[in-house]
Coordinates of C-alpha atoms in Angstrom, one line a residue:
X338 CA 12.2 -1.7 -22.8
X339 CA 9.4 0.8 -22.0
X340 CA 9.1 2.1 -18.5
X341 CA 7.2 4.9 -17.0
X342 CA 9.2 8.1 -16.1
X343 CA 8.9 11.3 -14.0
X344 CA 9.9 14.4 -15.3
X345 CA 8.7 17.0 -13.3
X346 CA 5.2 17.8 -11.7
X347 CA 2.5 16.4 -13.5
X348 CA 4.8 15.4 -16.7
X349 CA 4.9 11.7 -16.5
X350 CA 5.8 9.6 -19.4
X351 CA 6.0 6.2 -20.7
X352 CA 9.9 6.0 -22.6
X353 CA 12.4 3.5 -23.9
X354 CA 14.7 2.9 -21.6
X355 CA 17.4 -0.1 -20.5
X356 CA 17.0 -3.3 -20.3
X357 CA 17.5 -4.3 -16.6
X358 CA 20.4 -6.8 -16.4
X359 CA 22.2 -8.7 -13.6
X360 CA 24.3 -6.7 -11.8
X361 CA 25.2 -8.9 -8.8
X362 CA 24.6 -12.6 -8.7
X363 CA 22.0 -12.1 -5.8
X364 CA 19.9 -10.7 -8.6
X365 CA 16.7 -12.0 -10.8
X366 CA 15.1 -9.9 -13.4
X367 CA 11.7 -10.2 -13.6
X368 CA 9.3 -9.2 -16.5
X369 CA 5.8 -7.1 -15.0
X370 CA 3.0 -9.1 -15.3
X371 CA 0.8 -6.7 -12.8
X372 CA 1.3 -3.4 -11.7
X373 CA -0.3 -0.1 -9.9
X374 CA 0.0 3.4 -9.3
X375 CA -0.3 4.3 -5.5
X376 CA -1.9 7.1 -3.6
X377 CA 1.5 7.8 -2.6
X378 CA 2.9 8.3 -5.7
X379 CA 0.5 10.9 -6.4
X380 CA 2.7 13.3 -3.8
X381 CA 6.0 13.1 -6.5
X382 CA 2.7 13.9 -9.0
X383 CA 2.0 16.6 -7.8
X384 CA 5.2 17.8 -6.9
X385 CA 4.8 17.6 -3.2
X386 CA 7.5 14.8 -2.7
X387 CA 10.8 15.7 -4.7
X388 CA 11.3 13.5 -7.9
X389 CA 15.0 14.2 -10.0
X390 CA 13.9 14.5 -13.9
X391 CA 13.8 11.2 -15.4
X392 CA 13.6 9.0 -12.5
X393 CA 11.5 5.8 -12.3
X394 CA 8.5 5.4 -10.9
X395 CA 5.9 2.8 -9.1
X396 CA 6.5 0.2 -6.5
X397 CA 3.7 -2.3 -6.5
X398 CA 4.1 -5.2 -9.1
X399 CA 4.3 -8.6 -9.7
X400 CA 5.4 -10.7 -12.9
X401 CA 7.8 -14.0 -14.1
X402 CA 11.6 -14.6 -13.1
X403 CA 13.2 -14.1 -16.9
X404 CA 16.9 -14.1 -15.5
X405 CA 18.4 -15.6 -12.3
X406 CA 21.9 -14.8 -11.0
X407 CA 24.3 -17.5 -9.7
X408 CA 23.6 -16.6 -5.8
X409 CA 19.9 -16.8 -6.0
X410 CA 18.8 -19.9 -4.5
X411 CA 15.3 -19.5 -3.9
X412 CA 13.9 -19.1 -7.4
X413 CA 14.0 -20.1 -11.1
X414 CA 13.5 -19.2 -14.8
X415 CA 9.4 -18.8 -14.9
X416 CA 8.5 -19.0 -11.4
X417 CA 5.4 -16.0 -11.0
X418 CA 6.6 -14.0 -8.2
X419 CA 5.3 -10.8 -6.0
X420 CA 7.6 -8.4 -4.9
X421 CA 6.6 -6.2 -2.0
X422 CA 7.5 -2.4 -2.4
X423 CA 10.7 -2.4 -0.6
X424 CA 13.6 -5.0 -1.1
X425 CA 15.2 -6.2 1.6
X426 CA 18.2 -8.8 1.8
X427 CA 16.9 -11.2 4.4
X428 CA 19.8 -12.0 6.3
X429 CA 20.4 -8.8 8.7
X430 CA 19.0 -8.2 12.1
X431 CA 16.4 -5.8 11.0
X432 CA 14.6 -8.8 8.3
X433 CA 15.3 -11.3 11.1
X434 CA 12.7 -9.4 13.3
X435 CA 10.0 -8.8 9.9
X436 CA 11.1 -5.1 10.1
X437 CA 12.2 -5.4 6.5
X438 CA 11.7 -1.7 5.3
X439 CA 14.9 -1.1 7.8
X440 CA 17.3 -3.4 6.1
X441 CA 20.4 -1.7 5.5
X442 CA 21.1 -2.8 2.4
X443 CA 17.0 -2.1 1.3
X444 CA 15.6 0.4 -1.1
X445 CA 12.5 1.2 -2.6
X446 CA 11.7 0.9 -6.0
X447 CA 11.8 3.8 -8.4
X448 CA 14.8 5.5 -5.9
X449 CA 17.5 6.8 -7.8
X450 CA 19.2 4.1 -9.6
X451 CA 16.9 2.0 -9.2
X452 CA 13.9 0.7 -11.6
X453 CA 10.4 1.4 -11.2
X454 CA 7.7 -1.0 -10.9
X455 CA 5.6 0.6 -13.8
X456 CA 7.4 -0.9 -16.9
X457 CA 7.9 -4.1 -18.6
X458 CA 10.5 -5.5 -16.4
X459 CA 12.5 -4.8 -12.7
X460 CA 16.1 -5.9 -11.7
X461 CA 15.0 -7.3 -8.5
X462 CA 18.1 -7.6 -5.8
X463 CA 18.6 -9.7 -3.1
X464 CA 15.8 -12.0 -4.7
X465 CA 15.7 -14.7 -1.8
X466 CA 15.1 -12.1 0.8
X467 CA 12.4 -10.1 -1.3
X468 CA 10.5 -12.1 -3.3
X469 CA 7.4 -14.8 -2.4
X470 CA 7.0 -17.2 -4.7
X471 CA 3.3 -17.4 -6.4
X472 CA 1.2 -20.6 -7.7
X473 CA 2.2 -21.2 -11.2
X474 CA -2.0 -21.3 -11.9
X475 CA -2.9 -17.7 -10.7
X476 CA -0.8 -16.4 -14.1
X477 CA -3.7 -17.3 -15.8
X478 CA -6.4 -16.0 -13.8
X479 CA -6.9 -12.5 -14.0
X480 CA -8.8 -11.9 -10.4
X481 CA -6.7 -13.9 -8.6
X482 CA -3.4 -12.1 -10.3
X483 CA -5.0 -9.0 -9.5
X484 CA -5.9 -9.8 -5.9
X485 CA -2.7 -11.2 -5.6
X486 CA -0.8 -7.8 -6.7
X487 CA -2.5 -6.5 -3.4
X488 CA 0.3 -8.2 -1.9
X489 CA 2.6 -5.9 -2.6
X490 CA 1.7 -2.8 -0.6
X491 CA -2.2 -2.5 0.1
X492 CA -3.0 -4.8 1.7
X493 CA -0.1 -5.7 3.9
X494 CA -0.3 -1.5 4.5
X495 CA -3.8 -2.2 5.9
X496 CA -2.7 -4.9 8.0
X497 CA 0.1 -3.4 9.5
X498 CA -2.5 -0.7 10.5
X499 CA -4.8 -3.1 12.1
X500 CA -2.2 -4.6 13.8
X501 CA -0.4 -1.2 15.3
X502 CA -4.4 -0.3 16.4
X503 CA -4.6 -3.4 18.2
X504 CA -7.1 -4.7 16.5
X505 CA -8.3 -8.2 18.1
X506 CA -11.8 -10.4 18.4
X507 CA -14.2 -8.2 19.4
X508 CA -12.8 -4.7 18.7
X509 CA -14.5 -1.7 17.4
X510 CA -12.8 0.2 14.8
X511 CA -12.7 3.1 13.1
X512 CA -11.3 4.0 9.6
X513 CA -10.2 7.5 8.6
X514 CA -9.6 6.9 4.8
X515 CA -11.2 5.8 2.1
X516 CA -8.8 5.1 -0.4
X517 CA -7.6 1.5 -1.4
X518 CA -5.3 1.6 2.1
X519 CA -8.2 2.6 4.0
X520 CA -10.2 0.3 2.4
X521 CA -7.5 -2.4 3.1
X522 CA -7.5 -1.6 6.4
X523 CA -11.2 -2.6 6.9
X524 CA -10.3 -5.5 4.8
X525 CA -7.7 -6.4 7.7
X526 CA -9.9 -5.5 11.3
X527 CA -12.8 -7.8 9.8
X528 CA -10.2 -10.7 9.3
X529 CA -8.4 -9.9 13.1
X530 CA -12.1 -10.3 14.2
X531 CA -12.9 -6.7 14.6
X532 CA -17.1 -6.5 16.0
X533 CA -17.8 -3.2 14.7
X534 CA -16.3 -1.0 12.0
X535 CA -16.9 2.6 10.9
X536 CA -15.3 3.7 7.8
X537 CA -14.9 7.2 7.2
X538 CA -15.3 8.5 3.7
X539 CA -17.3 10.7 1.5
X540 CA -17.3 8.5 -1.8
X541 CA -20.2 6.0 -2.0
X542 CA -18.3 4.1 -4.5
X543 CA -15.8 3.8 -1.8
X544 CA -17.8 3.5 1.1
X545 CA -19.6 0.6 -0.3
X546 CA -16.4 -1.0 -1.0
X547 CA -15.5 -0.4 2.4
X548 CA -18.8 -2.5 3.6
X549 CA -18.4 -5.4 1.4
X550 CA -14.9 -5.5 2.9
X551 CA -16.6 -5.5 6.6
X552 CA -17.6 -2.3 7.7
X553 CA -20.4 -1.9 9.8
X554 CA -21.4 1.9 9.7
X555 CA -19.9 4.6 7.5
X556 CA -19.6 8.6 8.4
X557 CA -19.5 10.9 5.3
X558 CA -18.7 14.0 7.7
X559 CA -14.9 15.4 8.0
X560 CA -13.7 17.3 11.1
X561 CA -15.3 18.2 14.1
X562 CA -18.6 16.5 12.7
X563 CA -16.8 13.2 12.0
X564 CA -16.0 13.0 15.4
X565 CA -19.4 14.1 16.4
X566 CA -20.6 11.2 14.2
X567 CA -18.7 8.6 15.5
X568 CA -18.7 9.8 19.0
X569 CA -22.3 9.2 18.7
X570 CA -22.6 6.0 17.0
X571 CA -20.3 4.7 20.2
X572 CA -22.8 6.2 22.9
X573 CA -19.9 8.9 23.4
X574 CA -16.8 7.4 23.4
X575 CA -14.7 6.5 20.7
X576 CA -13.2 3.6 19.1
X577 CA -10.9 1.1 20.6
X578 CA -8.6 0.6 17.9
X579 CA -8.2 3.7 15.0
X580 CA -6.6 3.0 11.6
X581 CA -5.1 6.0 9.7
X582 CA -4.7 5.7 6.4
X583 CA -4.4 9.5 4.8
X584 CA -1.3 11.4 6.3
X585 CA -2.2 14.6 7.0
X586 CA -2.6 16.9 10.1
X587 CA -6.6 17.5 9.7
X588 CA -6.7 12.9 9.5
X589 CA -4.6 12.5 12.4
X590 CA -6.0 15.2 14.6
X591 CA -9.6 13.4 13.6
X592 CA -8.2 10.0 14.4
X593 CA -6.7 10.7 17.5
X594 CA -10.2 12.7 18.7
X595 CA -11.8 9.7 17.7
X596 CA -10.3 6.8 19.6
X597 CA -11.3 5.7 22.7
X598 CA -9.6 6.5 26.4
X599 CA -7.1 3.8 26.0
X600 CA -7.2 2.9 23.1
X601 CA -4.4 2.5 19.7
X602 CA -4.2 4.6 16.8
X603 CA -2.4 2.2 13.6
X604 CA -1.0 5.1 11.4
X605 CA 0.2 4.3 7.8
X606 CA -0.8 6.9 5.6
X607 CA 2.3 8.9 4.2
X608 CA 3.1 12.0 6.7
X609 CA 2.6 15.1 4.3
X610 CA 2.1 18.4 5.2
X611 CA 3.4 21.0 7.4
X612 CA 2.2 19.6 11.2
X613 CA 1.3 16.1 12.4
X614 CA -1.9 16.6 14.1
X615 CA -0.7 15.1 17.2
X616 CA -1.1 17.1 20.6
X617 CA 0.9 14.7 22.8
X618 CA -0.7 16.5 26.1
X619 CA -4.2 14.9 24.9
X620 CA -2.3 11.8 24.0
X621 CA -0.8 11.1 27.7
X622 CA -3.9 12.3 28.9
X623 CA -6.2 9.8 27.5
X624 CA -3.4 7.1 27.8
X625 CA -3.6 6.9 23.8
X626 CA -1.0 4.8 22.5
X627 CA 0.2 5.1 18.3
X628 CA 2.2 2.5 16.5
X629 CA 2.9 2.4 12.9
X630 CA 5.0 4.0 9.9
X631 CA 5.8 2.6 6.8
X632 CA 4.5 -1.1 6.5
X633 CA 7.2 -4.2 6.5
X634 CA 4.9 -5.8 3.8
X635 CA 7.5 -8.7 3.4
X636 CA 7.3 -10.0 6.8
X637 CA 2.8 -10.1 6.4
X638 CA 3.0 -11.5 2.6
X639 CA 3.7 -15.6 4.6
X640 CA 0.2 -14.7 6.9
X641 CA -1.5 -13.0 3.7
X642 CA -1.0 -14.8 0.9
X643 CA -3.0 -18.0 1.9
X644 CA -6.3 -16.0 2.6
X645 CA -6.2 -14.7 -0.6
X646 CA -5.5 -17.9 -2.5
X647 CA -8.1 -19.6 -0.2
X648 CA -10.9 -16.3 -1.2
X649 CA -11.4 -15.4 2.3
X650 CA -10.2 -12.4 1.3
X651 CA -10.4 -10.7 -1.9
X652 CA -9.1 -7.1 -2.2
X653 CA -9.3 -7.2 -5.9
X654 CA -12.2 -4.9 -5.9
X655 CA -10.0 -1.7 -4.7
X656 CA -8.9 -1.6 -8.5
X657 CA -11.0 0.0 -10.3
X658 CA -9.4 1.3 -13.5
X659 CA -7.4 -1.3 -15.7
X660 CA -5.1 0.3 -18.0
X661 CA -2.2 -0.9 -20.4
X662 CA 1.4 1.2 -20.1
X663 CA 0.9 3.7 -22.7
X664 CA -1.9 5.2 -20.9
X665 CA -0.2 4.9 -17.8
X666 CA 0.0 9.2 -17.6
X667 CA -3.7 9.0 -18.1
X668 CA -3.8 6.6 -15.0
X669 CA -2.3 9.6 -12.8
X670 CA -4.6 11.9 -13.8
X671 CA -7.5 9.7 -13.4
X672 CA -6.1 9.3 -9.2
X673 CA -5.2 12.5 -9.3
X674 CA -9.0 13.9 -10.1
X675 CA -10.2 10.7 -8.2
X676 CA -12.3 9.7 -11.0
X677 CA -10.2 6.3 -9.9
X678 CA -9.8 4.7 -6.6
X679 CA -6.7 2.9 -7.7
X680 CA -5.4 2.2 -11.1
X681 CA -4.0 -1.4 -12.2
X682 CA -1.6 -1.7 -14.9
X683 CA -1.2 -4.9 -17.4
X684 CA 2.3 -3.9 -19.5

């Protein structure tokens, strides 16, 4: 089969390589239907997260169960399925509490040894404690399939930021981030009931995204003058609840000036970079509190997955670029140049 592969910083290629077969009987294989490249796999991209020659790559994606082992329970021959971006087996402590990204026996797609979501088909383990089984229907509706991909790391990212800000009825919020997290994010404070939102971002493609998705006010400005601008909007004080959705020590330091005396910052963008941002003095100060880190999308797809069936939500619109797999190295550089917001893949 044809899978994408990363060979060293900005060398990505689409290549023959094995077919994915049962390997234990807890396994399904699954052939792609949908897939994406990530914001975050733009760091092994450009060579700022470590990649071994010729490892997978990508770990959003969705698609029909081809193969079941003889332990899988949950699932059959044809069911259309969404995997989020980590497996997990479902049975330990860690999935018991919906903090499935520390299973023991988890792994992210594209490790080593593992296949990437960005080819024609994934060896899924431990299916009954990954997967969530999809309507039949939505294979053969294109929005809905792509909303539905969302699933897999975007939108339960966003929520998972919403939820560590504290987001509730009422709420104001501010977004720093305007990429298709970010943008999820918004997506996930207008659905907890969040009043106001300010979404912070310098791309009106974006930024108009991010206000059919909820948000109230936008601030172009970075730095000191984003906080001035939000600052102001609020009369002076900050938000309540803070989402953080880009990873780096200038987005942090701006979230954390940003947020109210009190109030939560929800961080999920990937740390990168040489500090964090965060002065803990200024922190215990202001009695700011920050919850986050990487997103236990499995445990949010049950809560999720109705809303978008239903059309209350629709986070379809964060892809922007549809691409088949050969031109999947032409999808990076798209990201990577952010002539794209984020790029959707139909293998």
């Amino acid at each position: 089969m044809r899978a994408t592969v990363i060979h060293a910083p900005h060398d990505i290629r689409v290549q023959e390589v094995p077919d994915p077969a049962i390997q234990q009987p807890t396994d399904v294989v699954l052939r792609v239907l949908r897939a994406c490249i990530c914001g975050s796999d733009l760091w092994a991209y450009r060579g700022e997260s470590a990649r071994k020659p010729g490892q997978r790559i990508g770990h959003e994606f969705l698609g029909i169960v081809e193969e079941a082992g003889s332990g899988v329970n949950g699932f059959a021959v044809g069911d259309l399925v969404v995997a989020p971006f980590v497996w997990s087996d479902g049975t330990c402590a860690y999935c018991a509490e919906g903090l499935t990204t520390s299973c023991p026996q988890g792994g992210f797609w594209g490790s080593v040894g593992s296949d990437g979501g960005q080819g024609e088909a994934v060896r899924v383990p431990f299916a009954d404690g990954t997967l969530v089984k999809l309507p039949a229907a939505a294979a053969s509706d294109d929005r809905l399939l792509t909303a539905l991909l969302a699933l897999s790391d975007v939108l339960g990212t966003g929520h998972h930021a919403a939820v560590g800000a504290g987001v509730k009825p009422g709420s104001t919020v501010a977004v720093v981030g305007d990429g298709a997290v970010g943008l999820c994010g918004v997506m996930a404070a207008k659905r907890l009931g969040a009043e106001r939102i300010i979404a912070l971002g310098r791309h009106t493609a974006r930024t108009d995204i991010a206000r059919t998705f909820g948000a109230t006010d936008v601030v172009a400005e970075r730095g000191e003058a984003a906080v001035a601008a939000v600052r102001e909007l609020l009369g002076g004080e900050g938000a309540q609840a803070v989402i953080e959705a880009v990873g780096t020590e200038q987005s942090m330091r701006t979230a954390v000036e940003i947020t109210r005396d009190g109030g939560s910052v929800g961080y999920v963008g990937v740390p990168h970079g040489s500090g964090t941002g965060l002065d803990l003095g200024v922190m215990f100060d202001r009695n700011i509190a920050l919850r986050g880190g990487v997103a236990p999308v499995r445990g949010y797809i049950p809560e999720l997955l109705p809303d978008v069936l239903s059309g209350a939500i629709d986070p379809s619109p964060v892809f922007d670029l549809a691409i088949g797999l050969d031109d999947v190295p032409a999808g990076y550089k798209a990201m990577d140049e952010r002539t794209a917001l984020k790029v959707l893949i139909k293998p």
